[in-house]
Amino acid sequence: MPTSILIIEDEPAIADTLIYTLKSEGYLPQHCTLGSQGLEALRSGQYALAILDIGLPDMSGFDVCREARTFTDIPIIFLTARAGEIDHIVGLELGADDYVTKPFSPREVVARVRTRLRRTAAAPTSPTAASAPASETLFEVDAESGRIRFHGTLLDLTRYEYLLLKTLLERPGRIYSRDELMDRVWSDALDTSDRTVDTHIKTLRYKLKVINEDKDRIITHRGMGYSIDTGKPS
Ligand code: CA
């Protein structure tokens, strides 16, 4: 049976593109343009995932998400038009699972959808944090499998996020400049910009925060760079 996905988005061009791409990937997308309609549809319980625009005509996507989280825990992926909104998503405890910044490629959105659904299917019914082994180690790097655990929970990282975090973890407390991180992490990348490091730091922070928001583990040193705090003296 095809997986139903709800798209809550008021811009027809964006919704049409998403519908087309999701259908071509074998999903069953349905679409509404208002937040209130979206909430009503979600209450039916038939959707495996929701893609949610932030700027909706009747209410903000933030409010839709907050309300939806009172009755469902399906993955929610935000569509954001402005970088400032990302801070908002990260800052508020909305329970969003991911976000994509407009303009985006439909392929990218589908890739996110697939990842989220796979994670949902694989996740145990109890919270992962509770089943994690009691460990003194805040971060566990498994270089062989290219994965990192935080508070015992496996992080879902892109390749560059992984390399960035792994580099910072080599020497906790040490400040790495942007240039150094560019050299170390993006040495093979063809397409980078001044914002590359900062953007990845931002998504890393978000992913750590989703697991544990006691403390920001990535420290910004103005004009100097970034370091990581693992709770131990370096
Ligand atoms: Ca909109």
Short mmCIF file of C-alpha atoms and ligand atoms in Angstrom, two decimals:
data_model
loop_
_atom_site.label_atom_id
_atom_site.label_comp_id
_atom_site.label_asym_id
_atom_site.label_seq_id
_atom_site.Cartn_x
_atom_site.Cartn_y
_atom_site.Cartn_z
CA MET A 1 0.00 0.00 0.00
CA PRO A 2 1.40 3.41 -0.89
CA THR A 3 2.50 5.63 1.93
CA SER A 4 0.28 8.68 2.40
CA ILE A 5 1.99 12.02 2.80
CA LEU A 6 0.26 15.28 3.59
CA ILE A 7 1.53 18.49 2.01
CA ILE A 8 0.37 21.69 3.70
CA GLU A 9 1.47 24.48 1.36
CA ASP A 10 -0.35 27.46 -0.10
CA GLU A 11 1.84 28.09 -3.13
CA PRO A 12 0.38 26.01 -5.97
CA ALA A 13 3.63 25.79 -7.94
CA ILE A 14 5.53 24.34 -4.99
CA ALA A 15 2.72 21.98 -4.04
CA ASP A 16 2.36 20.73 -7.62
CA THR A 17 6.07 20.03 -7.91
CA LEU A 18 6.09 18.11 -4.64
CA ILE A 19 2.98 16.15 -5.55
CA TYR A 20 4.42 15.21 -8.91
CA THR A 21 7.77 14.14 -7.50
CA LEU A 22 6.35 12.20 -4.57
CA LYS A 23 3.92 10.38 -6.88
CA SER A 24 6.71 9.46 -9.25
CA GLU A 25 8.51 7.94 -6.25
CA GLY A 26 5.54 5.77 -5.38
CA TYR A 27 4.12 7.83 -2.52
CA LEU A 28 0.52 8.93 -2.18
CA PRO A 29 0.64 12.69 -1.60
CA GLN A 30 -2.37 14.74 -0.62
CA HIS A 31 -2.46 18.46 -0.47
CA CYS A 32 -4.19 21.27 1.38
CA THR A 33 -3.49 25.00 1.52
CA LEU A 34 -4.63 25.97 5.01
CA GLY A 35 -3.18 25.09 8.38
CA SER A 36 -6.62 24.34 9.78
CA GLN A 37 -7.33 21.91 6.93
CA GLY A 38 -3.96 20.32 7.50
CA LEU A 39 -4.67 19.71 11.17
CA GLU A 40 -8.06 18.24 10.38
CA ALA A 41 -6.49 15.92 7.81
CA LEU A 42 -3.73 14.88 10.23
CA ARG A 43 -6.31 14.00 12.85
CA SER A 44 -7.55 11.26 10.53
CA GLY A 45 -4.33 9.43 11.34
CA GLN A 46 -3.87 8.20 7.78
CA TYR A 47 -0.62 10.02 7.03
CA ALA A 48 2.86 8.68 7.59
CA LEU A 49 4.54 12.06 7.24
CA ALA A 50 3.71 15.75 6.78
CA ILE A 51 5.46 18.43 4.76
CA LEU A 52 4.57 21.77 6.26
CA ASP A 53 5.03 25.29 4.92
CA ILE A 54 5.68 27.97 7.53
CA GLY A 55 3.90 30.87 5.84
CA LEU A 56 0.29 29.74 5.51
CA PRO A 57 -2.73 32.02 4.95
CA ASP A 58 -4.65 31.21 8.13
CA MET A 59 -1.97 30.31 10.68
CA SER A 60 1.78 29.79 10.83
CA GLY A 61 3.34 26.41 10.24
CA PHE A 62 4.87 26.73 13.70
CA ASP A 63 1.41 26.76 15.25
CA VAL A 64 0.27 23.89 13.04
CA CYS A 65 3.25 21.84 14.19
CA ARG A 66 2.75 22.67 17.85
CA GLU A 67 -0.90 21.68 17.64
CA ALA A 68 -0.18 18.54 15.61
CA ARG A 69 2.32 17.40 18.23
CA THR A 70 -0.47 17.16 20.78
CA PHE A 71 -1.96 14.21 18.91
CA THR A 72 0.57 12.75 16.47
CA ASP A 73 4.27 11.91 16.34
CA ILE A 74 4.61 11.36 12.60
CA PRO A 75 7.67 13.02 11.05
CA ILE A 76 7.12 16.66 10.11
CA ILE A 77 9.38 18.39 7.62
CA PHE A 78 9.21 22.18 7.47
CA LEU A 79 9.51 24.18 4.28
CA THR A 80 11.11 27.51 5.08
CA ALA A 81 11.49 30.55 2.86
CA ARG A 82 13.91 32.48 5.02
CA ALA A 83 17.09 31.52 6.80
CA GLY A 84 15.83 33.37 9.89
CA GLU A 85 13.03 30.86 10.18
CA ILE A 86 15.55 28.07 10.69
CA ASP A 87 16.66 29.70 13.93
CA HIS A 88 13.04 29.80 14.93
CA ILE A 89 12.54 26.11 14.19
CA VAL A 90 15.65 25.26 16.13
CA GLY A 91 14.93 27.69 18.97
CA LEU A 92 11.40 26.60 19.65
CA GLU A 93 10.67 23.16 20.88
CA LEU A 94 8.23 22.40 18.13
CA GLY A 95 9.02 18.79 17.53
CA ALA A 96 9.83 19.29 13.87
CA ASP A 97 11.98 16.54 12.44
CA ASP A 98 13.66 18.35 9.62
CA TYR A 99 13.47 21.40 7.42
CA VAL A 100 14.19 22.31 3.82
CA THR A 101 14.95 25.85 2.71
CA LYS A 102 13.23 27.29 -0.36
CA PRO A 103 14.13 27.21 -3.17
CA PHE A 104 14.74 23.49 -2.90
CA SER A 105 15.05 20.66 -5.36
CA PRO A 106 12.12 18.24 -5.20
CA ARG A 107 14.66 15.40 -5.20
CA GLU A 108 16.12 16.76 -2.00
CA VAL A 109 12.73 16.81 -0.34
CA VAL A 110 12.01 13.25 -1.44
CA ALA A 111 15.38 12.15 -0.07
CA ARG A 112 14.49 13.73 3.29
CA VAL A 113 11.08 12.09 3.24
CA ARG A 114 12.63 8.70 2.59
CA THR A 115 15.17 9.15 5.37
CA ARG A 116 12.52 10.20 7.88
CA LEU A 117 10.23 7.33 7.02
CA ARG A 118 13.06 4.85 7.26
CA ARG A 119 14.03 6.18 10.66
CA THR A 120 10.46 6.01 11.87
CA ALA A 121 10.18 2.43 10.72
CA ALA A 122 13.46 1.50 12.36
CA ALA A 123 12.89 3.33 15.63
CA PRO A 124 11.95 1.33 18.68
CA THR A 125 8.60 2.19 20.22
CA SER A 126 10.23 3.44 23.40
CA PRO A 127 12.27 6.64 23.29
CA THR A 128 15.78 5.89 22.04
CA ALA A 129 17.38 7.91 24.80
CA ALA A 130 15.82 5.69 27.43
CA SER A 131 17.13 2.51 25.83
CA ALA A 132 20.63 3.90 25.34
CA PRO A 133 23.29 2.37 27.53
CA ALA A 134 24.30 4.47 30.47
CA SER A 135 27.52 5.94 29.29
CA GLU A 136 30.00 8.49 30.46
CA THR A 137 30.83 9.18 26.85
CA LEU A 138 28.90 12.06 25.38
CA PHE A 139 30.09 11.38 21.84
CA GLU A 140 31.09 8.04 20.38
CA VAL A 141 32.79 8.13 17.01
CA ASP A 142 32.80 4.96 14.96
CA ALA A 143 35.20 5.84 12.16
CA GLU A 144 34.79 2.45 10.52
CA SER A 145 31.10 2.83 9.91
CA GLY A 146 31.34 6.62 9.64
CA ARG A 147 28.81 7.17 12.40
CA ILE A 148 28.65 9.16 15.60
CA ARG A 149 26.49 8.62 18.64
CA PHE A 150 25.47 11.45 20.94
CA HIS A 151 24.10 10.51 24.38
CA GLY A 152 23.96 6.95 23.02
CA THR A 153 21.74 7.93 20.10
CA LEU A 154 22.93 7.50 16.56
CA LEU A 155 23.11 10.83 14.73
CA ASP A 156 21.66 11.02 11.25
CA LEU A 157 24.43 13.02 9.59
CA THR A 158 25.33 13.95 6.06
CA ARG A 159 28.88 13.14 5.01
CA TYR A 160 30.13 16.67 5.61
CA GLU A 161 28.33 16.98 8.93
CA TYR A 162 29.98 13.76 10.00
CA LEU A 163 33.44 14.92 8.94
CA LEU A 164 32.92 18.29 10.61
CA LEU A 165 31.84 16.81 13.92
CA LYS A 166 34.55 14.17 13.81
CA THR A 167 37.17 16.89 13.27
CA LEU A 168 35.92 18.97 16.19
CA LEU A 169 35.90 15.87 18.39
CA GLU A 170 39.52 15.05 17.67
CA ARG A 171 40.51 17.66 20.22
CA PRO A 172 37.68 18.87 22.41
CA GLY A 173 38.09 22.47 23.51
CA ARG A 174 40.52 23.34 20.74
CA ILE A 175 39.36 26.18 18.48
CA TYR A 176 39.24 25.34 14.81
CA SER A 177 39.11 28.31 12.43
CA ARG A 178 36.71 28.32 9.48
CA ASP A 179 39.63 28.07 7.06
CA GLU A 180 41.02 25.09 8.88
CA LEU A 181 37.66 23.36 8.89
CA MET A 182 37.24 24.12 5.19
CA ASP A 183 40.63 22.54 4.50
CA ARG A 184 40.03 19.52 6.66
CA VAL A 185 36.40 18.75 5.87
CA TRP A 186 35.71 20.16 2.43
CA SER A 187 39.07 19.38 0.79
CA ASP A 188 37.36 17.38 -1.97
CA ALA A 189 34.31 19.61 -2.40
CA LEU A 190 33.83 21.49 -5.63
CA ASP A 191 31.06 23.77 -4.53
CA THR A 192 31.55 25.70 -1.31
CA SER A 193 30.96 29.23 -0.12
CA ASP A 194 31.87 31.48 2.79
CA ARG A 195 28.78 30.25 4.54
CA THR A 196 29.50 26.53 4.15
CA VAL A 197 31.03 25.99 7.58
CA ASP A 198 28.47 28.13 9.40
CA THR A 199 25.56 26.45 7.66
CA HIS A 200 26.78 22.99 8.60
CA ILE A 201 27.49 24.08 12.17
CA LYS A 202 23.91 25.27 12.35
CA THR A 203 22.44 21.97 11.18
CA LEU A 204 24.79 20.03 13.47
CA ARG A 205 23.67 22.11 16.45
CA TYR A 206 20.10 21.42 15.52
CA LYS A 207 20.66 17.67 15.29
CA LEU A 208 22.43 17.58 18.66
CA LYS A 209 19.73 19.67 20.22
CA VAL A 210 17.01 17.33 19.02
CA ILE A 211 18.66 14.57 21.06
CA ASN A 212 19.62 16.63 24.08
CA GLU A 213 19.16 20.31 24.63
CA ASP A 214 20.74 20.69 28.05
CA LYS A 215 23.67 22.56 26.65
CA ASP A 216 25.01 23.77 23.32
CA ARG A 217 28.02 21.55 22.76
CA ILE A 218 29.36 23.51 19.80
CA ILE A 219 30.93 26.75 20.97
CA THR A 220 31.27 29.78 18.71
CA HIS A 221 34.41 31.84 19.25
CA ARG A 222 33.77 35.15 17.54
CA GLY A 223 36.32 35.95 14.87
CA MET A 224 38.19 32.75 15.65
CA GLY A 225 36.14 29.70 14.87
CA TYR A 226 34.45 26.81 16.64
CA SER A 227 35.22 24.26 19.30
CA ILE A 228 33.33 21.43 20.90
CA ASP A 229 32.62 20.90 24.55
CA THR A 230 32.46 17.25 25.52
CA GLY A 231 32.14 17.99 29.20
CA LYS A 232 35.66 16.86 29.94
CA PRO A 233 38.89 18.83 30.21
CA SER A 234 40.75 18.63 26.92
CA CA B 1 3.55 29.97 1.94
#
